[in-house]
Coordinates of C-alpha atoms in Angstrom, one line a residue:
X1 CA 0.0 0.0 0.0
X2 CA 1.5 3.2 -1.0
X3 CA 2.3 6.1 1.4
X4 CA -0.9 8.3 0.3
X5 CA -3.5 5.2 1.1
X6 CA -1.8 4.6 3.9
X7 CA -1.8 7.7 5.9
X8 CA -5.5 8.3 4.2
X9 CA -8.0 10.0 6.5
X10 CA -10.3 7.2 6.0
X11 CA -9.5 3.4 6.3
X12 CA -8.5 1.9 3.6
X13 CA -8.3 -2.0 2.8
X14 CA -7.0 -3.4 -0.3
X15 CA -7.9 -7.4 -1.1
X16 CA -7.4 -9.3 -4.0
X17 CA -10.2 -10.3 -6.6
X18 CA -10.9 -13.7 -4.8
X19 CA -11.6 -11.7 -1.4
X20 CA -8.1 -12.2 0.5
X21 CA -7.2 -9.2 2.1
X22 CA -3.4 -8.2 1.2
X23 CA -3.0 -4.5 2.8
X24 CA -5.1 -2.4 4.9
X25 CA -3.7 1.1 6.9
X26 CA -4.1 2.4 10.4
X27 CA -7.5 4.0 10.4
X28 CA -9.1 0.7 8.9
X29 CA -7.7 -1.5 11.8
X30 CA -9.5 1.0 14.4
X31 CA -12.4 0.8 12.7
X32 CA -13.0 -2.6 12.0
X33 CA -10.7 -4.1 14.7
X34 CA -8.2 -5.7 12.8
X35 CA -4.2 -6.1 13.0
X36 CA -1.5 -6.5 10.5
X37 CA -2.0 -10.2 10.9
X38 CA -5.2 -10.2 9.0
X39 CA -3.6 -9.9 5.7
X40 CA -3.6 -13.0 3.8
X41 CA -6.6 -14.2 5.4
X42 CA -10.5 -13.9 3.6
X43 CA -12.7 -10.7 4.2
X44 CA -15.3 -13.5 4.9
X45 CA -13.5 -14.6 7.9
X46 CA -12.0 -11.8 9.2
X47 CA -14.3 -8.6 8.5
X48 CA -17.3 -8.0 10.8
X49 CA -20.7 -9.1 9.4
X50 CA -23.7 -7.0 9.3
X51 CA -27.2 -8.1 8.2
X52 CA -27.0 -7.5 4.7
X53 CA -23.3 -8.8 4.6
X54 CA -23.0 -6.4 1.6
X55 CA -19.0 -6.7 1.2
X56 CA -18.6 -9.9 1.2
X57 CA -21.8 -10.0 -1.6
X58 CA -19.6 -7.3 -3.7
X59 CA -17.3 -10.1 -4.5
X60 CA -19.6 -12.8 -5.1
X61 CA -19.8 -13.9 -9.1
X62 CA -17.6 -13.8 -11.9
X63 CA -15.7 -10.4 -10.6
X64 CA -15.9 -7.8 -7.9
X65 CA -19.5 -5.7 -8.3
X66 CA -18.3 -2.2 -7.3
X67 CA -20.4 -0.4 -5.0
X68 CA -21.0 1.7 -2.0
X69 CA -23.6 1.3 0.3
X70 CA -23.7 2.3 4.6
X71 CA -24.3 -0.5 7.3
X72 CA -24.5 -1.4 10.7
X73 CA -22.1 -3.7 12.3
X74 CA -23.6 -4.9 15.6
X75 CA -20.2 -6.4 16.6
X76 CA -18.6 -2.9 16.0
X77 CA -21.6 -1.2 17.2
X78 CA -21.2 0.8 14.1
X79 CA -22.3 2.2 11.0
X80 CA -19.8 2.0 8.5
X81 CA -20.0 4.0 4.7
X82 CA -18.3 1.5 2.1
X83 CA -17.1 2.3 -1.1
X84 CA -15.5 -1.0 -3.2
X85 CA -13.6 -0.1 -6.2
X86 CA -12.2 -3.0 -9.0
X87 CA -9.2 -2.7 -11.1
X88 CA -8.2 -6.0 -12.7
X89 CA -5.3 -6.2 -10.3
X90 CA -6.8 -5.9 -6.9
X91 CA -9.5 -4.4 -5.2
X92 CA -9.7 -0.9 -2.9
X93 CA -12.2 -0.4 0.0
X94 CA -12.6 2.8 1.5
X95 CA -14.2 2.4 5.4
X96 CA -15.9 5.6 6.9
X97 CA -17.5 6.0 10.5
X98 CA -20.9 7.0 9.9
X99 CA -22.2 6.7 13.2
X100 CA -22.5 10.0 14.6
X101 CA -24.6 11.1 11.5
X102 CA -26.9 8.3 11.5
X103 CA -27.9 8.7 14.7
X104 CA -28.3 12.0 14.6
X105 CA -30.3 11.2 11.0
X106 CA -32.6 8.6 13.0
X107 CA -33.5 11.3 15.7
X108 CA -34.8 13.4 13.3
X109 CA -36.4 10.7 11.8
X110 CA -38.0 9.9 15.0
X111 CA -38.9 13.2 16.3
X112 CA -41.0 13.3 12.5
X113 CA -42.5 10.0 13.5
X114 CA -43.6 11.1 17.1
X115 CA -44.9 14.7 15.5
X116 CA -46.9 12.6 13.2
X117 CA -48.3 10.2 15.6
X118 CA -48.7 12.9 18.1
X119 CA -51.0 14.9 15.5
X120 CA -52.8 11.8 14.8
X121 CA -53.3 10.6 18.5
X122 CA -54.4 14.1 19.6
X123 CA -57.2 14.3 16.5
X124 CA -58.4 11.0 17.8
X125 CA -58.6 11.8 21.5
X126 CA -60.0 14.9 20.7
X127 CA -62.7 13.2 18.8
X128 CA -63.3 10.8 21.6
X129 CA -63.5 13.7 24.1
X130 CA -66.2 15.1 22.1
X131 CA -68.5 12.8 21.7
X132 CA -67.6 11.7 25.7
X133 CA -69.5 15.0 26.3
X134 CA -73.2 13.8 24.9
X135 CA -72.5 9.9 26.0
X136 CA -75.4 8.7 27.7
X137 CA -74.4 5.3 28.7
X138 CA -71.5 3.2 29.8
X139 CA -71.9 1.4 26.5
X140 CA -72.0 4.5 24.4
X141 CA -68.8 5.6 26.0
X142 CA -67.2 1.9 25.5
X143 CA -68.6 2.0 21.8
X144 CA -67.0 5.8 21.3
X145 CA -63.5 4.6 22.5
X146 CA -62.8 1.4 20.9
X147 CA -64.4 2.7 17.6
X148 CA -62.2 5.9 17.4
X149 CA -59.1 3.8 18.8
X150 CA -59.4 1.0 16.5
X151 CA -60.0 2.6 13.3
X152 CA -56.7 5.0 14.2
X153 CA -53.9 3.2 11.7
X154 CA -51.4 4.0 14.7
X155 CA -52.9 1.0 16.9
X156 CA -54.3 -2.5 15.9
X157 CA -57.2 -2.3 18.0
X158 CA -58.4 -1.4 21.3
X159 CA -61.0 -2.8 24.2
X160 CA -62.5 -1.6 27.1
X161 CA -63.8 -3.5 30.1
X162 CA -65.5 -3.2 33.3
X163 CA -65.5 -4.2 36.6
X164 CA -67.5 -7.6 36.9
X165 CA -70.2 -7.2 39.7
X166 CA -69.1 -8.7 43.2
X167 CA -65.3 -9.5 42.2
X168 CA -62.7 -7.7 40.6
X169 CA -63.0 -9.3 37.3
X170 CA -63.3 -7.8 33.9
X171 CA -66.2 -7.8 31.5
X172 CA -65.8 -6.7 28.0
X173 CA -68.0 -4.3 27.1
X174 CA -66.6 -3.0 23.4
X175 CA -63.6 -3.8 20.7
X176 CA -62.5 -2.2 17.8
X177 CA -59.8 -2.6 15.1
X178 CA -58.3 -5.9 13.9
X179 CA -57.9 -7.9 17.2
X180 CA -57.0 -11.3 15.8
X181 CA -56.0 -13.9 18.2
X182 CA -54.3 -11.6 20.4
X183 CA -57.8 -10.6 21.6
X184 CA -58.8 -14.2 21.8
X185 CA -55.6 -14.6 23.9
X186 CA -56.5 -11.7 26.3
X187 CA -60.1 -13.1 26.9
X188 CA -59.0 -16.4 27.4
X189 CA -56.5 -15.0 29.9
X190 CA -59.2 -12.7 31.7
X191 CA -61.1 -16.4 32.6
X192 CA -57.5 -17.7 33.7
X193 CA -57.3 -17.0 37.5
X194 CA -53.4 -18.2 37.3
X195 CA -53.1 -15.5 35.0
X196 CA -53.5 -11.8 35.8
X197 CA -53.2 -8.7 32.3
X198 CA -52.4 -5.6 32.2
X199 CA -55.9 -4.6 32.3
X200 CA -55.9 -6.3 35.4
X201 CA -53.7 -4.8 36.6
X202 CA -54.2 -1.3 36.0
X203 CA -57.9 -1.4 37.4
X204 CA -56.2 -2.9 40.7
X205 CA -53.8 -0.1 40.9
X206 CA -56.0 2.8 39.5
X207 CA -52.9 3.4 37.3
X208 CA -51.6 3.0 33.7
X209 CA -49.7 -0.2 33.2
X210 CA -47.5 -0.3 29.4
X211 CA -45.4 -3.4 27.9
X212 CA -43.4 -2.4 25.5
X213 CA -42.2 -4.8 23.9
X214 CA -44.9 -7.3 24.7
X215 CA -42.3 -10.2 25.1
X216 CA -40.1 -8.7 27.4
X217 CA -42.3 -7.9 30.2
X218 CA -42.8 -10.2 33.1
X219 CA -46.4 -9.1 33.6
X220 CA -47.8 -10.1 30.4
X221 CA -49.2 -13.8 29.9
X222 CA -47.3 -15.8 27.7
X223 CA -50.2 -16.8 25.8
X224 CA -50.7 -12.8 25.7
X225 CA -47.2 -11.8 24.0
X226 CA -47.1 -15.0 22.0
X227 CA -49.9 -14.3 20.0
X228 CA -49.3 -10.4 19.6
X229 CA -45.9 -11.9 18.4
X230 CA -47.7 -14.2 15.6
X231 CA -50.1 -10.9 14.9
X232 CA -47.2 -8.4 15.2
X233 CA -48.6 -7.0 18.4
X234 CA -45.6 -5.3 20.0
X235 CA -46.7 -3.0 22.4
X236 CA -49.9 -2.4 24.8
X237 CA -51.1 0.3 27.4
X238 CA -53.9 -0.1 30.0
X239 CA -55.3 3.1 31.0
X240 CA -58.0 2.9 33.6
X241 CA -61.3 4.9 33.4
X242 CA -61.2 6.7 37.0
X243 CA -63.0 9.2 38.7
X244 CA -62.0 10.5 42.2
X245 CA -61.2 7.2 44.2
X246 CA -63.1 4.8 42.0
X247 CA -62.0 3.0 39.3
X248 CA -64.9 1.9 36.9
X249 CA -63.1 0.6 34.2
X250 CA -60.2 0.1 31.8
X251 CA -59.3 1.1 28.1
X252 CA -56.7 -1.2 26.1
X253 CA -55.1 -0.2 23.2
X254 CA -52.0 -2.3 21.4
X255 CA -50.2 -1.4 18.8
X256 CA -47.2 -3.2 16.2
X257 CA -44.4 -1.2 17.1
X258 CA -41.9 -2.0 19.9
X259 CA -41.9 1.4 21.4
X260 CA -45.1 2.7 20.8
X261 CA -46.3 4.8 23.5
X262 CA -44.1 8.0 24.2
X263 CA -44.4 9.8 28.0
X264 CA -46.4 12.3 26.1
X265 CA -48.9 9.7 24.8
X266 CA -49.4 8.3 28.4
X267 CA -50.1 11.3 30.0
X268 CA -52.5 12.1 27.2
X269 CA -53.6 8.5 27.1
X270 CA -53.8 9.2 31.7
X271 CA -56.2 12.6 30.6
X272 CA -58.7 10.1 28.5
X273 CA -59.2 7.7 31.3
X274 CA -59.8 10.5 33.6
X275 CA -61.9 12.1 31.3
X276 CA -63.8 8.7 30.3
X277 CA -64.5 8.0 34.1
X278 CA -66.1 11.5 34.3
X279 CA -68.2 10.8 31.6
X280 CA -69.3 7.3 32.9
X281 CA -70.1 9.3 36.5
X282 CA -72.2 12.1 34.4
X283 CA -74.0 9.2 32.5
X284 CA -74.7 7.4 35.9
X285 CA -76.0 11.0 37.4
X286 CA -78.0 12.1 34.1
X287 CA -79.8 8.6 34.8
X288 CA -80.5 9.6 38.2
X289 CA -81.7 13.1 37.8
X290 CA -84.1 12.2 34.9
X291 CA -85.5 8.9 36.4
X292 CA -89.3 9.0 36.8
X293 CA -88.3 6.7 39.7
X294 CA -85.8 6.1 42.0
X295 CA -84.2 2.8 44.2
X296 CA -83.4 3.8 47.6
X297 CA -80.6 0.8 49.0
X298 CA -80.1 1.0 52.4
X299 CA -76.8 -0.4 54.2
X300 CA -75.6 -1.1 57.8
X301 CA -72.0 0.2 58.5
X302 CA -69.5 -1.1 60.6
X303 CA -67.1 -0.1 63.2
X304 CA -64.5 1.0 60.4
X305 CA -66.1 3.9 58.9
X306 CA -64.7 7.3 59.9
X307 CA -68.4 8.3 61.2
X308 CA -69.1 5.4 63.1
X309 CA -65.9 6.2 65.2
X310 CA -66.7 9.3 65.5
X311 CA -69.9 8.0 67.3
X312 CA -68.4 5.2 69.4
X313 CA -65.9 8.4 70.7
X314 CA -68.3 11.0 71.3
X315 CA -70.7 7.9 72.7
X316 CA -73.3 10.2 71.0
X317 CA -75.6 10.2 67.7
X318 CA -73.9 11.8 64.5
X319 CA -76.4 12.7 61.2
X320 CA -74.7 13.4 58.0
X321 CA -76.3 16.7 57.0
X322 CA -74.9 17.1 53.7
X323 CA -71.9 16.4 51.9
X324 CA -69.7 18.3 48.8
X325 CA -67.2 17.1 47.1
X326 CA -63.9 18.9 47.6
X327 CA -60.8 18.0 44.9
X328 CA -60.7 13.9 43.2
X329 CA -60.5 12.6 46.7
X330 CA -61.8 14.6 49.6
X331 CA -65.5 15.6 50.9
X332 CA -66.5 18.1 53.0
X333 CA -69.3 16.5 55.5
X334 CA -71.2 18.7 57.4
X335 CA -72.5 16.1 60.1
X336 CA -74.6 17.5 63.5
X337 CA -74.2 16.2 67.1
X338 CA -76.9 15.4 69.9
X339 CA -75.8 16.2 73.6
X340 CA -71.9 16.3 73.0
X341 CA -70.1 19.5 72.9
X342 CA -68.9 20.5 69.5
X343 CA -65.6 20.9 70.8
X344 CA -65.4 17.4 71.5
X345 CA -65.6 16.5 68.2
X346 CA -62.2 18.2 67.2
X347 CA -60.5 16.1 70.0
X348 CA -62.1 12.8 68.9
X349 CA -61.7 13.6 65.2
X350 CA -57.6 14.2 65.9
X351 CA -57.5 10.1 66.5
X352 CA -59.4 9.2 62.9
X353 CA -57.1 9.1 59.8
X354 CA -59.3 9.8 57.1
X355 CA -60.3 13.6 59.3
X356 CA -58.3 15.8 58.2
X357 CA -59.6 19.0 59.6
X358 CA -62.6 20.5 61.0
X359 CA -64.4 23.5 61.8
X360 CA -67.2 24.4 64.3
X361 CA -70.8 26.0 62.3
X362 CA -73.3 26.0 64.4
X363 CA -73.3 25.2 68.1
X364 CA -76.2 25.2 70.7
X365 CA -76.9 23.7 74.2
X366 CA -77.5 20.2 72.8
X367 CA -75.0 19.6 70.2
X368 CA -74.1 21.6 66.9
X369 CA -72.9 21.1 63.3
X370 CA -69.4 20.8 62.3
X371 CA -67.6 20.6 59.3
X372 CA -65.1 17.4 58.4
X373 CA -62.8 17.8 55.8
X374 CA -62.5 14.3 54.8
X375 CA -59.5 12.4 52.8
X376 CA -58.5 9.3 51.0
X377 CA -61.1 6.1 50.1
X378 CA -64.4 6.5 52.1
X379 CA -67.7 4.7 50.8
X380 CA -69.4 8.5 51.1
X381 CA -66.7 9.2 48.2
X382 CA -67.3 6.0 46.5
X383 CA -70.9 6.2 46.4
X384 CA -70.6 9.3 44.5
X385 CA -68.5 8.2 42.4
X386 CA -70.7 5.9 40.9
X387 CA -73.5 7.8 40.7
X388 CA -75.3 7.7 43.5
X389 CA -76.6 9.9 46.1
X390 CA -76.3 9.6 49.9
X391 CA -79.9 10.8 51.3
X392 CA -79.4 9.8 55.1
X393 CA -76.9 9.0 57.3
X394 CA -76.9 8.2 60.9
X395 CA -74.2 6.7 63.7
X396 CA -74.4 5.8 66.8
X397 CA -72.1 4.5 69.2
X398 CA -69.8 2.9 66.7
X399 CA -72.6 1.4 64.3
X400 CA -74.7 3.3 61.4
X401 CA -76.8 3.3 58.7
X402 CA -76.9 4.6 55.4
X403 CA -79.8 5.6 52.8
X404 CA -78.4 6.1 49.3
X405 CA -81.0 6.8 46.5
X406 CA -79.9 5.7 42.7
X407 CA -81.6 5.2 39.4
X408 CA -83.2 2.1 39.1
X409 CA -81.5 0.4 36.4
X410 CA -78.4 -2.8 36.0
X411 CA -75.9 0.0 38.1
X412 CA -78.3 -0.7 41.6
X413 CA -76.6 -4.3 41.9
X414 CA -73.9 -3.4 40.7
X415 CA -73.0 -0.2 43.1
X416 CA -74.8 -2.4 46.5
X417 CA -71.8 -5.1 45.6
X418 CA -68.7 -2.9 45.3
X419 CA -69.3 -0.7 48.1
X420 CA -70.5 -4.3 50.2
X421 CA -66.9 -5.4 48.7
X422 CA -64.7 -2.4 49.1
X423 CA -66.1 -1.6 52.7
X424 CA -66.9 -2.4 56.2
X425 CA -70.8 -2.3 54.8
X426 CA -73.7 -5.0 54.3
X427 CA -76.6 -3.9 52.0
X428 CA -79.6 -4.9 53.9
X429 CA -83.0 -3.5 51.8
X430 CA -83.9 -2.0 48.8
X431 CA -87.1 0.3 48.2
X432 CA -88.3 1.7 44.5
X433 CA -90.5 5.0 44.7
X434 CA -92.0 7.1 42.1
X435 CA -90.5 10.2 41.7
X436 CA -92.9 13.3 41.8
X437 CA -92.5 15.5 38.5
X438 CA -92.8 19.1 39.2
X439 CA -92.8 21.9 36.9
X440 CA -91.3 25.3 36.9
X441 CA -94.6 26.9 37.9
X442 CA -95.6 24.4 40.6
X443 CA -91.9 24.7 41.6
X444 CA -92.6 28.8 41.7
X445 CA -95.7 27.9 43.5
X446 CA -94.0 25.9 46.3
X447 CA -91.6 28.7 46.7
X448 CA -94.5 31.5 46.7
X449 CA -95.6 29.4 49.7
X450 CA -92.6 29.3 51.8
X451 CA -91.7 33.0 51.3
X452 CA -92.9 35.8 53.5
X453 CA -94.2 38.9 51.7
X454 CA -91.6 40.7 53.2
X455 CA -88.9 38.2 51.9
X456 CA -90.3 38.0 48.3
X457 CA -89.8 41.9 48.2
X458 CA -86.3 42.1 49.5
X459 CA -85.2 39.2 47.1
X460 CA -87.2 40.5 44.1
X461 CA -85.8 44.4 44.9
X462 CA -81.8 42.9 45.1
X463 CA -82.3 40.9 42.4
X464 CA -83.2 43.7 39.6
X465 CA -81.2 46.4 41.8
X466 CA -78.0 44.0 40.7
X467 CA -77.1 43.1 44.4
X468 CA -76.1 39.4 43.1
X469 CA -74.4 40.4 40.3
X470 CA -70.5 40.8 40.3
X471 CA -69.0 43.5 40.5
X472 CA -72.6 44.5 42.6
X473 CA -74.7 47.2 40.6
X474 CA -76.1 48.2 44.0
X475 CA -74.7 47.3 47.5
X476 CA -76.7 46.3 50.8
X477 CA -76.7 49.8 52.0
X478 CA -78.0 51.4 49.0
X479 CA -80.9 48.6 48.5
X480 CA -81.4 49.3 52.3
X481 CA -82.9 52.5 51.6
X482 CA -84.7 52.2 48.5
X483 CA -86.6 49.7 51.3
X484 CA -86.5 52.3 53.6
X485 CA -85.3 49.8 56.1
X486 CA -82.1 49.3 57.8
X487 CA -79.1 47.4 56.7
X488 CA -79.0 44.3 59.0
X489 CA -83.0 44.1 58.4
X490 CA -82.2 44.0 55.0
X491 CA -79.5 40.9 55.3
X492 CA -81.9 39.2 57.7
X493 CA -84.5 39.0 55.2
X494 CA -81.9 38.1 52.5
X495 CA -80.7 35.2 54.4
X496 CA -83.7 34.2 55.3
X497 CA -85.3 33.8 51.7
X498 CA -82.0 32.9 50.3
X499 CA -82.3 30.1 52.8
X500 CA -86.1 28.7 51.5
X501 CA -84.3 28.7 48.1
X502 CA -81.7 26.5 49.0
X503 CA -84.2 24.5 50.7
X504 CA -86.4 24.2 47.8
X505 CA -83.9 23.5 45.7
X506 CA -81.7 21.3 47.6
X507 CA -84.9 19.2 48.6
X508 CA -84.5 19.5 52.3
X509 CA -86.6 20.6 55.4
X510 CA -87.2 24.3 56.1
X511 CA -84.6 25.4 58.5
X512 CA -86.7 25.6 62.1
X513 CA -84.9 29.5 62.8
X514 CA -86.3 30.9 60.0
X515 CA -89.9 29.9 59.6
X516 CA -91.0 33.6 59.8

């Protein structure tokens, strides 16, 4: 090899037309790993294979093809840029180290791909969000999901499933795309108890669950990954459908490529099933509201719940007044005690982990109300959550009882045997009653009935003076004197007829201080 190949900025190799490598310089024996002793022996011993063995196919037939071409070399963990050139004499191969720039070619190539997909995946989602907004129905949802999911040419299909009544088991409710007999697989493995998906799972945890690839996660049934493998399934995520503490469901999507959900599709993918649990609670509560009837199920608590300690502390009687949800897991219960002093209740309520705070509203000779500012998994929580409405609540000394009213469809059985499951609660009767329909001007009416003269006025005068407006077009003061009354008469009134509204419209009892 002359001077100017050898001390070439590129490695150079020089073999003879049967393949047998006679010369090669410095930079060609970094790059390929080789030593002086290589020459005389064959490139196809000697030089590193790659999967298209490309060199070693140059000088296959009659004589050397010359070519150039770039491969990788998993040995060398490289990508090497070839060039073979032919004289009759010998032949010259020019090595380069492409590595750098390939990679830095494939992450563009991938930051295109995700862009794409990302645009895609954020059409779809936003489609499915949509329609979320009008669903009706746990199987309209399901339906919505899968059929936007599966007909997305990102993923191969997608299912969604729900929580089987009295166990933690999964029914399938919906699937869409081409599921094959990697489906098959995952419903044969739902009935396998020595088996447990990513579904599974992710409805146990309340969190997303991913494999990607399929094969090489622990957590995914053989019988699973085998037949995605046959169906070039690659990759899956389980995202369950959640809403506050309660988990109703779970969506599964798979798709062909090993790495096929990005962080950003899983916290998008996290905002569907969030979004999808919301929707299944609004469906459950739309059912409710509209009902022309109503099933009232009525449960005995145990010892366990937060209220029924509360009792067995204060050895008194405690009566959930009302209850508001405060953030995905907390309530605000306003609950009222007989013959205990209120400020007994903060003392008590300091040894009960789900309490988190509370604060003294009323208090009178016999008791008061107080306000618990509740945390974590309670069944008050979970029973909203699925769409149902707590109408009475009472403990006493360490035992209560619970009324909850729900619409009287499949959910009833359903919602008695998850919060029997999840809880320290045994569903003991269950009553249907016709609901009364009233319209707006009965519902006027009513009101007319329960207001004073005196209050109507007061209400009527702040309501067109712009008292409730904000910023106020008139303050107390100034709708005071177009009364001709006093300020504090004014607010007396106002709280009084305010308080008939809420009454009215939050179906409870007139409050026994302002009758008059």
């Amino acid at each position: 090899m002359d001077d100017r190949l050898q001390n070439a900025p590129v490695g150079v190799l020089v073999a003879s037309l049967d393949g047998t490598l006679t010369a090669l310089n410095e930079v060609a024996q970094s790059l390929v790993d080789l030593t002086d002793d290589a020459t005389g022996s064959p490139l196809a011993e000697i030089f590193p294979r790659s999967v298209e063995d490309s060199l070693l196919v140059a000088f296959e037939g009659d004589s050397v093809t010359e070519t150039s071409f770039q491969e990788y070399y998993p040995e060398l963990e490289r990508w090497l840029d070839i060039s073979v050139a032919a004289t009759d004499e010998d032949v010259t191969i020019y090595l380069q180290d492409v590595t750098q720039q390939k990679r830095y070619e494939q992450s563009i190539e991938q930051l295109r791909t995700e862009r794409k997909r990302t645009a895609v995946i954020e059409d779809v989602l936003s489609e499915i969000l949509a329609e979320l907004v009008g669903a009706t129905s746990r199987e309209e949802i399901a339906e919505t999901i899968c059929r936007s999911l599966g007909d997305a040419d990102i993923y191969e299909f997608a299912w969604v499933g729900e929580r089987e009544i009295g166990s933690d088991d999964l029914v399938i409710h919906a699937v869409g795309g081409d599921a094959d007999e990697t489906f098959v697989a995952i419903r044969d493995a739902l009935d396998d108890d020595t088996a447990r998906t990513l579904e599974e799972r992710a409805v146990k945890s309340g969190h997303l669950q991913s494999a990607q690839p399929l094969a090489d996660n622990p957590r995914v049934p053989e019988s699973v990954w085998t037949a995605g493998f046959a169906d070039g399934v690659q990759s899956a995520l389980a995202i369950p459908l959640v809403y506050g503490s309660n988990v109703h469901g779970v969506v599964g999507v798979y798709a062909a490529g090993t790495e096929a959900f990005s962080d950003r599709e899983r916290t998008t993918f996290k905002t569907l099933g969030e979004v999808a649990g919301f929707a299944v609670t609004a469906a459950r509560n739309r059912n409710l509201l509209l009902s022309d009837t109503v099933a009232e199920l009525t449960f005995e608590v145990g010892d366990s719940s937060f209220l029924s300690q509360l009792s067995q502390s204060l050895d008194s009687t405690v009566l959930l007044e009302g209850m508001v949800p405060h953030g995905d897991d907390a309530l605000l219960c306003f609950v009222s005690v007989e013959d205990t002093d209120v400020e007994a209740v903060e003392d008590a309520a300091a040894g009960i982990e789900e309490i988190v705070d509370t604060r003294t509203v009323r208090e009178s000779e016999s008791g008061g109300t107080v306000e618990l500012t509740i945390q974590g998994s309670t069944p008050l929580l979970a029973i909203s959550s699925l769409g149902g409405t707590v109408r009475r609540a009472n403990f006493e000394s360490g035992t209560g009882q619970i009324v909850v009213e729900l619409p009287p469809d499949g959910d009833v059985r359903r919602i008695a045997d998850t919060v029997s499951r999840d809880y320290d609660m045994e569903f003991v009767a269950k009553e249907e009653r016709e609901r009364s329909v009233t319209t707006a001007r009965e519902f006027r009416d009513a009101l007319n009935d329960r207001l004073t003269e005196r209050q109507r006025t007061v209400l009527q005068t702040a309501y067109l003076a712009d008292y409730f407006e904000s910023p106020r077009g008139s303050n107390a003061e100034e709708v005071a004197a177009s009364l001709n009354i006093t300020g504090s008469t004014l607010l007396h009134h106002l709280r009084a007829g305010q308080r008939k509204l809420l009454d009215a419209y939050l179906d409870e009892a007139p409050h026994p201080s302002e009758e008059h």
